[in-house]
Short mmCIF file of C-alpha atoms and ligand atoms in Angstrom, two decimals:
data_model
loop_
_atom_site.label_atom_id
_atom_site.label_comp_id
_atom_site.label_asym_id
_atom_site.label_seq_id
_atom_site.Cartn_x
_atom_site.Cartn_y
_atom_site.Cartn_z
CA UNK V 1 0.00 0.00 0.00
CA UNK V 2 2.71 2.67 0.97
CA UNK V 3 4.04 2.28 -2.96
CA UNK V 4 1.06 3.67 -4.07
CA UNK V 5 0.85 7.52 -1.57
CA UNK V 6 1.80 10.38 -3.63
CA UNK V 7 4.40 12.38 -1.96
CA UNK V 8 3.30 15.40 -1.08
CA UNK V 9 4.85 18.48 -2.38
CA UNK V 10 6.52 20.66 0.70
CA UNK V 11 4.07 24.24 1.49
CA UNK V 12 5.85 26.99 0.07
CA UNK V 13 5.82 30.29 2.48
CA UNK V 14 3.85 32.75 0.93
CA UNK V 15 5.58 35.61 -1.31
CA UNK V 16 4.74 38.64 -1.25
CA UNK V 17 2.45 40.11 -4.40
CA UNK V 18 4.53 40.87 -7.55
CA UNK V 19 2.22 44.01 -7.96
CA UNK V 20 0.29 46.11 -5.83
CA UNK V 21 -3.14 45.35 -5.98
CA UNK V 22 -5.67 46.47 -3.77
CA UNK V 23 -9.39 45.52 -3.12
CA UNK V 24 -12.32 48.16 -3.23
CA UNK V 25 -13.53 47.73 0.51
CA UNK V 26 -17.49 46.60 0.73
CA UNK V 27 -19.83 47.61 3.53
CA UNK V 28 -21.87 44.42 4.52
CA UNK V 29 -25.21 45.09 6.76
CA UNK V 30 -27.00 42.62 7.98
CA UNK V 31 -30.61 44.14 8.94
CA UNK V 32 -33.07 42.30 10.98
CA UNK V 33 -32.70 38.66 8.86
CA UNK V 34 -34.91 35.82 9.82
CA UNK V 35 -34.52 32.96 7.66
CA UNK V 36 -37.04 29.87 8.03
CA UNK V 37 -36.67 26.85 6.02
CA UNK V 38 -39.99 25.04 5.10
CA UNK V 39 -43.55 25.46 5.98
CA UNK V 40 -46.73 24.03 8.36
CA UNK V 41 -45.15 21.62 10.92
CA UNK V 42 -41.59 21.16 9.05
CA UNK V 43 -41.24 25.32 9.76
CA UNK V 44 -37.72 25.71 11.05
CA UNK V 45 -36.50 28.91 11.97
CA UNK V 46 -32.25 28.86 11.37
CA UNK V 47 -31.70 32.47 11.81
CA UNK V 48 -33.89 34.72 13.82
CA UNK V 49 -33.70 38.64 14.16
CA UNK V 50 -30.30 39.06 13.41
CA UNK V 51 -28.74 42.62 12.65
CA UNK V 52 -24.49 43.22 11.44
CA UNK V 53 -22.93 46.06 10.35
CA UNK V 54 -19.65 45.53 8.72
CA UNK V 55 -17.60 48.80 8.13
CA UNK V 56 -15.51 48.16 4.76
CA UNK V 57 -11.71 46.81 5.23
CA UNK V 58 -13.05 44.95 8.43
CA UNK V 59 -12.43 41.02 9.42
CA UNK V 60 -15.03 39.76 11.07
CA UNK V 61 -15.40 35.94 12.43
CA UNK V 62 -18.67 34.70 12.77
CA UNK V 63 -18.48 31.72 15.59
CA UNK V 64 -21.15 29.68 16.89
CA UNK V 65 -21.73 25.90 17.40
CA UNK V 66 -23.13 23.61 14.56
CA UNK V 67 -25.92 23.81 12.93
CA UNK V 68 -26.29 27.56 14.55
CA UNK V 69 -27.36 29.02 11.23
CA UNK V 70 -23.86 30.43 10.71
CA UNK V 71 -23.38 29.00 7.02
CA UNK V 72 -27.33 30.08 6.10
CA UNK V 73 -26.46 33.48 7.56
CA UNK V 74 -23.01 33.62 5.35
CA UNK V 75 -24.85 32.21 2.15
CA UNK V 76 -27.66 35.36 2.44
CA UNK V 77 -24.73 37.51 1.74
CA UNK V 78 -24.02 35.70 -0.93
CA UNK V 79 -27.10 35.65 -2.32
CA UNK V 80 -27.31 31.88 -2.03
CA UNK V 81 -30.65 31.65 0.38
CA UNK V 82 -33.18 35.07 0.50
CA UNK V 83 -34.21 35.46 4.21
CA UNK V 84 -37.40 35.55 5.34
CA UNK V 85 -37.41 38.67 6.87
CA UNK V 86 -35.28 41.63 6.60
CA UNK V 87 -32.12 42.28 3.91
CA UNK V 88 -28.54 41.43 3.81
CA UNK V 89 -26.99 44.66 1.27
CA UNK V 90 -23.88 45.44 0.36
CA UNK V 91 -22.56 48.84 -0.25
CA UNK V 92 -26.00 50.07 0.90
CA UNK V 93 -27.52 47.66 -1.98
CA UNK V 94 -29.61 44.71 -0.98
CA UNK V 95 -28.50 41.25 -2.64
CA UNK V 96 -30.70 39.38 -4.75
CA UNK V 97 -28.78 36.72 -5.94
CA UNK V 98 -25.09 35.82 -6.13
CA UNK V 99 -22.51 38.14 -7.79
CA UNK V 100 -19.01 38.37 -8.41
CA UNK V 101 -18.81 41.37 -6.40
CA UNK V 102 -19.15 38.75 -3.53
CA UNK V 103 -15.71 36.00 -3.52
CA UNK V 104 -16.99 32.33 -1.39
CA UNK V 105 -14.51 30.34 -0.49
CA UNK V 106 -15.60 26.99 1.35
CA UNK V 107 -14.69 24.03 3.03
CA UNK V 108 -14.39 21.84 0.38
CA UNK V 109 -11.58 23.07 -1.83
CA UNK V 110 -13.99 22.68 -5.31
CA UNK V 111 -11.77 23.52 -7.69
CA UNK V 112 -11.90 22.35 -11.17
CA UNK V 113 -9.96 19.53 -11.25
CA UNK V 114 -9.29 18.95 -14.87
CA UNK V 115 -8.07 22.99 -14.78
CA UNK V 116 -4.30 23.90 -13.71
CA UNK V 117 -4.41 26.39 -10.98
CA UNK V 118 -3.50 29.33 -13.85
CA UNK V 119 -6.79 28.21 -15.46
CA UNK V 120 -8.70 27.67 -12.27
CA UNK V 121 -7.75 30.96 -11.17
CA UNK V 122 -7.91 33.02 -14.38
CA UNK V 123 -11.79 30.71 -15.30
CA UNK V 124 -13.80 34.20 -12.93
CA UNK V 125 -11.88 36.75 -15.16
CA UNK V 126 -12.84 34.97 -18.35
CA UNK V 127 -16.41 34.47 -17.53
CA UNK V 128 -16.45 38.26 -16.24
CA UNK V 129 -15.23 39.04 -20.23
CA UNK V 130 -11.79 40.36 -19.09
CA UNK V 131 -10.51 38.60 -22.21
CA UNK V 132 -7.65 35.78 -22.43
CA UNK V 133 -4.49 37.89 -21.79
CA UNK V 134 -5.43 40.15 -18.93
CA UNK V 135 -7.53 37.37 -17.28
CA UNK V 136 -4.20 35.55 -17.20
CA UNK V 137 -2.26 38.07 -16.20
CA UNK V 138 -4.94 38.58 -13.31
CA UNK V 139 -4.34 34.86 -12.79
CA UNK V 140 -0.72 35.00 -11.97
CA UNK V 141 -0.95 37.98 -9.88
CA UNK V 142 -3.51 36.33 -7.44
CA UNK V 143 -1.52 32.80 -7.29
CA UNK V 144 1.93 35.46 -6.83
CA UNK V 145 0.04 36.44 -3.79
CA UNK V 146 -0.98 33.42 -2.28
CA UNK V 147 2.79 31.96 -2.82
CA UNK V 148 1.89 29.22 -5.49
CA UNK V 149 4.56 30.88 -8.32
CA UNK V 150 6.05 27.70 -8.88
CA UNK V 151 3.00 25.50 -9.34
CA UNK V 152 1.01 27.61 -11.31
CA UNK V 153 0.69 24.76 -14.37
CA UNK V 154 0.06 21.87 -11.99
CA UNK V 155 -3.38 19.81 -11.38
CA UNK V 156 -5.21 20.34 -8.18
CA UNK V 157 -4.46 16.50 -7.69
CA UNK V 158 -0.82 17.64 -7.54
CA UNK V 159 -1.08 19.87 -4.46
CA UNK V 160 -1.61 19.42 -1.00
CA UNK V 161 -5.09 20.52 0.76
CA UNK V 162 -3.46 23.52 2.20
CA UNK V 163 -2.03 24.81 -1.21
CA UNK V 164 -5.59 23.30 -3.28
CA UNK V 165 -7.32 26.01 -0.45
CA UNK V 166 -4.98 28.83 -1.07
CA UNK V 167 -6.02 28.49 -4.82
CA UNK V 168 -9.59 28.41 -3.59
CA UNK V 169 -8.54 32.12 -2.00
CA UNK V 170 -6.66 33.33 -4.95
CA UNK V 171 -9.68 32.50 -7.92
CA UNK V 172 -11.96 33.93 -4.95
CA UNK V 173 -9.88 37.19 -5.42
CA UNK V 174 -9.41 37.25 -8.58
CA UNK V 175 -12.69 38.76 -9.70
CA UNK V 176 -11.52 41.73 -7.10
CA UNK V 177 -14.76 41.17 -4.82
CA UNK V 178 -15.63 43.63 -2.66
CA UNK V 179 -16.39 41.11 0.00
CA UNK V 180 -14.75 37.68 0.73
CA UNK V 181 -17.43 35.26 2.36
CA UNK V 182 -15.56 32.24 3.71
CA UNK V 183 -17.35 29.13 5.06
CA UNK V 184 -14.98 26.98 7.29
CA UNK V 185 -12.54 27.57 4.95
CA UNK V 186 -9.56 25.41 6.89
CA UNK V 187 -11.83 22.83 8.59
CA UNK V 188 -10.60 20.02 6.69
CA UNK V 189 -6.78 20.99 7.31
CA UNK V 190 -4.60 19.27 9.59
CA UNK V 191 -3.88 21.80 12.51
CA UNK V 192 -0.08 22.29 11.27
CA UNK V 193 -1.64 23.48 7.68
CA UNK V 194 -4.15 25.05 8.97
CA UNK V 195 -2.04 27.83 11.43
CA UNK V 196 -0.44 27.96 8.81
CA UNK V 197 -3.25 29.30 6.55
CA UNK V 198 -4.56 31.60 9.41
CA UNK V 199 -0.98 33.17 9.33
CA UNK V 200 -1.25 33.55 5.51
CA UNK V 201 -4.38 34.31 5.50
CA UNK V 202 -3.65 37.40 7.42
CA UNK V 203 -1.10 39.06 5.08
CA UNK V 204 -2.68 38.78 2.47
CA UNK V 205 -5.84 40.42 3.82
CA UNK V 206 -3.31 43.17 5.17
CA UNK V 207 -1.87 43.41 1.45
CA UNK V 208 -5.06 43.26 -0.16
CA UNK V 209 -7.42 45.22 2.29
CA UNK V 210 -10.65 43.56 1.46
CA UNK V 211 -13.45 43.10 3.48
CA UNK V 212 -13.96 39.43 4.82
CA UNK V 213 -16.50 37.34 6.52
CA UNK V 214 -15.64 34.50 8.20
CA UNK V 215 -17.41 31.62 10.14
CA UNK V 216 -15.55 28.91 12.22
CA UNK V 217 -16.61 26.99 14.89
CA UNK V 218 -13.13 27.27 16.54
CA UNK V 219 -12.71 30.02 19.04
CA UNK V 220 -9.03 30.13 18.96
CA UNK V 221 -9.30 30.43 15.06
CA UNK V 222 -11.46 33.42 15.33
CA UNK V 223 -9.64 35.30 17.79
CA UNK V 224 -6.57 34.87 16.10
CA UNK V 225 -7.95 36.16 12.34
CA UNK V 226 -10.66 38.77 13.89
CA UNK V 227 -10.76 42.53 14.15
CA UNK V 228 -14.52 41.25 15.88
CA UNK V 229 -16.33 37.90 16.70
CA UNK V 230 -19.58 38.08 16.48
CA UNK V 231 -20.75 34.66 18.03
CA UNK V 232 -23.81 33.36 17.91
CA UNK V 233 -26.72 31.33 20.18
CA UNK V 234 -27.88 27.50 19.28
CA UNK V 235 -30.48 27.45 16.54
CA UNK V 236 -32.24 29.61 16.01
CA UNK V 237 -28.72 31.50 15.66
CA UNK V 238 -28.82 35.04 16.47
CA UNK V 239 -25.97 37.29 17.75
CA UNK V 240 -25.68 36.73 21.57
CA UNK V 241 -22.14 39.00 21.25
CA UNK V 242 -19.95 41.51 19.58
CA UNK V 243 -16.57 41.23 20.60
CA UNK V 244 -13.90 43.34 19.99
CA UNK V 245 -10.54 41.29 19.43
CA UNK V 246 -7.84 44.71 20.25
CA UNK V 247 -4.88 42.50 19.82
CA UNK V 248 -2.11 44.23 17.57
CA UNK V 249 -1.18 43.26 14.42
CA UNK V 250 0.83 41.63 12.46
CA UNK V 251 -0.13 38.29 14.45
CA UNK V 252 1.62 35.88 14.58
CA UNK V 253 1.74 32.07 16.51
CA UNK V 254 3.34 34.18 19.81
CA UNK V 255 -0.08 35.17 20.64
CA UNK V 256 -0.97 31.56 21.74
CA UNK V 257 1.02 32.40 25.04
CA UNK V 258 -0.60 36.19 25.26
CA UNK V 259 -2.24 37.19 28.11
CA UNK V 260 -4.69 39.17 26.02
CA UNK V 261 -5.41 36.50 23.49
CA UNK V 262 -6.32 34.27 26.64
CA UNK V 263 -8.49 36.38 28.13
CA UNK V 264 -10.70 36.83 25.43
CA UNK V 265 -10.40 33.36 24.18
CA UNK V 266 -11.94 32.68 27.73
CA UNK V 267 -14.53 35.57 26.95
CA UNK V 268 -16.21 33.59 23.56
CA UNK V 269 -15.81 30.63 25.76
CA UNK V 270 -17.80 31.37 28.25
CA UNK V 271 -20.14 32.89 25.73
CA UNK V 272 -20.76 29.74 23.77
CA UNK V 273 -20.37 27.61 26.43
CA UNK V 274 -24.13 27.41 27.24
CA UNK V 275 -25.30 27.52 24.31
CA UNK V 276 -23.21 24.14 22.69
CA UNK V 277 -24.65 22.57 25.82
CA UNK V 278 -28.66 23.82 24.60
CA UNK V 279 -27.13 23.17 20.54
CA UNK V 280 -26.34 19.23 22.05
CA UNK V 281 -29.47 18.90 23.95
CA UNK V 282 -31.69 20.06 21.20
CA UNK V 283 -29.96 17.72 18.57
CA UNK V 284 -30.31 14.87 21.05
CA UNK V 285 -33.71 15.24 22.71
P1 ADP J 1 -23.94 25.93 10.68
O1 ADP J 1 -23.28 26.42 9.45
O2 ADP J 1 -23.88 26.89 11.82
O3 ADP J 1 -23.45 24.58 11.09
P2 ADP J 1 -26.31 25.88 8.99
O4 ADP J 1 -26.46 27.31 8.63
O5 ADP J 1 -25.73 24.98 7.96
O6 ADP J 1 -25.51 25.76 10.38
O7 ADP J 1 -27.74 25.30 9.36
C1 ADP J 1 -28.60 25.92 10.32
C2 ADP J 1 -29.87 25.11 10.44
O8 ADP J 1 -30.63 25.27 9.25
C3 ADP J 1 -29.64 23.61 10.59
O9 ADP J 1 -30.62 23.11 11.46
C4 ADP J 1 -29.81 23.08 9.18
O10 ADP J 1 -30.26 21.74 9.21
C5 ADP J 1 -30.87 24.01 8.63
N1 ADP J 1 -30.76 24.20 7.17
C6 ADP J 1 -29.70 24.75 6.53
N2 ADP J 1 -29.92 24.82 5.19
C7 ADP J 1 -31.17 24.29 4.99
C8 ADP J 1 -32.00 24.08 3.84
N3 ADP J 1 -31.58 24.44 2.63
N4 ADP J 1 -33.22 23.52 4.04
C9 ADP J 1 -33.64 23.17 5.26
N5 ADP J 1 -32.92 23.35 6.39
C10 ADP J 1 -31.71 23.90 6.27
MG1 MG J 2 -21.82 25.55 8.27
#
């Protein structure tokens, strides 16, 4: 059996972008969404009441326990599920369906996998009509930035989960959203891989300045990334707290043994420690 495992190829450390490129910065609110899947007796309410105001530039994590509604909430931004009540709009206008104005990037890395990462990354651009050349040159700027120089003509087979994810981020990008909506984006990532990503993830948001949205169920995760968590109760989810994360930046793996990083990891702790116990009783009553 061991004959047959690929060997992996080693994670390159992430370069910084050949040009400057920046993002234009959306403004996300979130304004009293409900969301309620089916009708009569099968009624469930996932979201209820929930308000968010994103100021452009902003990284927010959006924490909560499973099945909390924090995907459903995520996918209203991008235009994936309409809520029942209320509006999710960006840059004051409210979304109707999905855009590339709004970059997803989710747990599963679903990348094209009969594309190389040039053409999986450069495929938005084309669509968008930016023509062969420039969507290409888009391309390579985007997998410059996300340190994948050197593999730029390989299959998605040929890369490890890590690097398969950071071409998830860079085809995300390279429509230059004005948001960037990620769903558990490192869940399936060993932990090594997975700091890792969080570090990277990091510059390039402080290169690239765009707005981003993310939901994990890991508190350390979201302190680490966030400028806020926003975490959220047992379904129905709503926002039970707004936390502020005033930890400097550039982060880096040091903050583990902060004080300051504790103290608020103990804060969403204590936050969402009653409601996984209601989430767990709920699923098993
Ligand atoms: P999370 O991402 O926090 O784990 P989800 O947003 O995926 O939670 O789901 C919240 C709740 O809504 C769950 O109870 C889930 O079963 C339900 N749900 C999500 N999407 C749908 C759908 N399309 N139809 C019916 N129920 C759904
Ligand atoms: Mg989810």
């Amino acid at each position: 059996m061991l004959g047959l495992v690929k060997p992996q190829p080693v994670e390159e450390p992430l370069h910084p972008p050949a040009r400057n490129v920046r993002a234009s910065q959306g403004h996300v609110e979130i304004v009293d969404v409900s969301i309620e899947f089916g009708t009569g007796d099968k009624a469930h309410v996932a979201v209820s009441e929930t308000s968010v105001d994103v100021p452009p530039g902003e990284f927010v994590c959006i924490l909560g326990p499973s099945g909390c509604g924090k995907s459903t909430l995520l996918n209203t931004i991008a235009g994936y599920v309409q809520p029942t009540t209320g509006a999710a709009m960006v840059d004051g206008e409210v979304v109707a369906g999905p855009g590339p104005d709004r970059g997803m990037v989710f747990q599963q890395y679903s990348l094209f996998p009969w594309k190389t990462v040039k053409e999986n990354v450069a495929f938005g651009p084309n669509i968008l009509g930016r023509g062969r050349t420039a969507s290409n040159s888009t391309a390579q700027t985007f997998i410059e930035m996300v340190g994948l120089a050197k593999f730029a003509n390989r299959y998605p087979a040929e890369l490890s989960g890590g690097m398969q994810q950071r071409v998830g981020i860079a085809r995300a990008l390279a429509n230059y959203p004005r948001v960037l909506l990620m769903d558990e984006p490192f869940g399936a990532l060993d932990s090594q891989t997975r700091h890792m990503m969080q570090e990277n993830l990091l510059k390039i948001w402080s290169e690239f300045g765009i707005t981003v949205l993310f939901v994990t169920h890991d508190i350390d995760e979201a302190v680490f990334l966030g400028d806020r968590v926003l975490v959220m109760s047992a379904s129905p989810g709503r926002i039970i707290a707004d936390i502020r994360v005033d930890l400097p930046r550039p982060r880096s793996l040091d903050l583990a043994v902060d004080e300051r990083f504790m103290r608020l990891k103990r804060l969403c702790h204590e936050k969402i420690k009653a409601e996984s116990l209601r989430a767990f009783e709920q699923q098993n009553a």
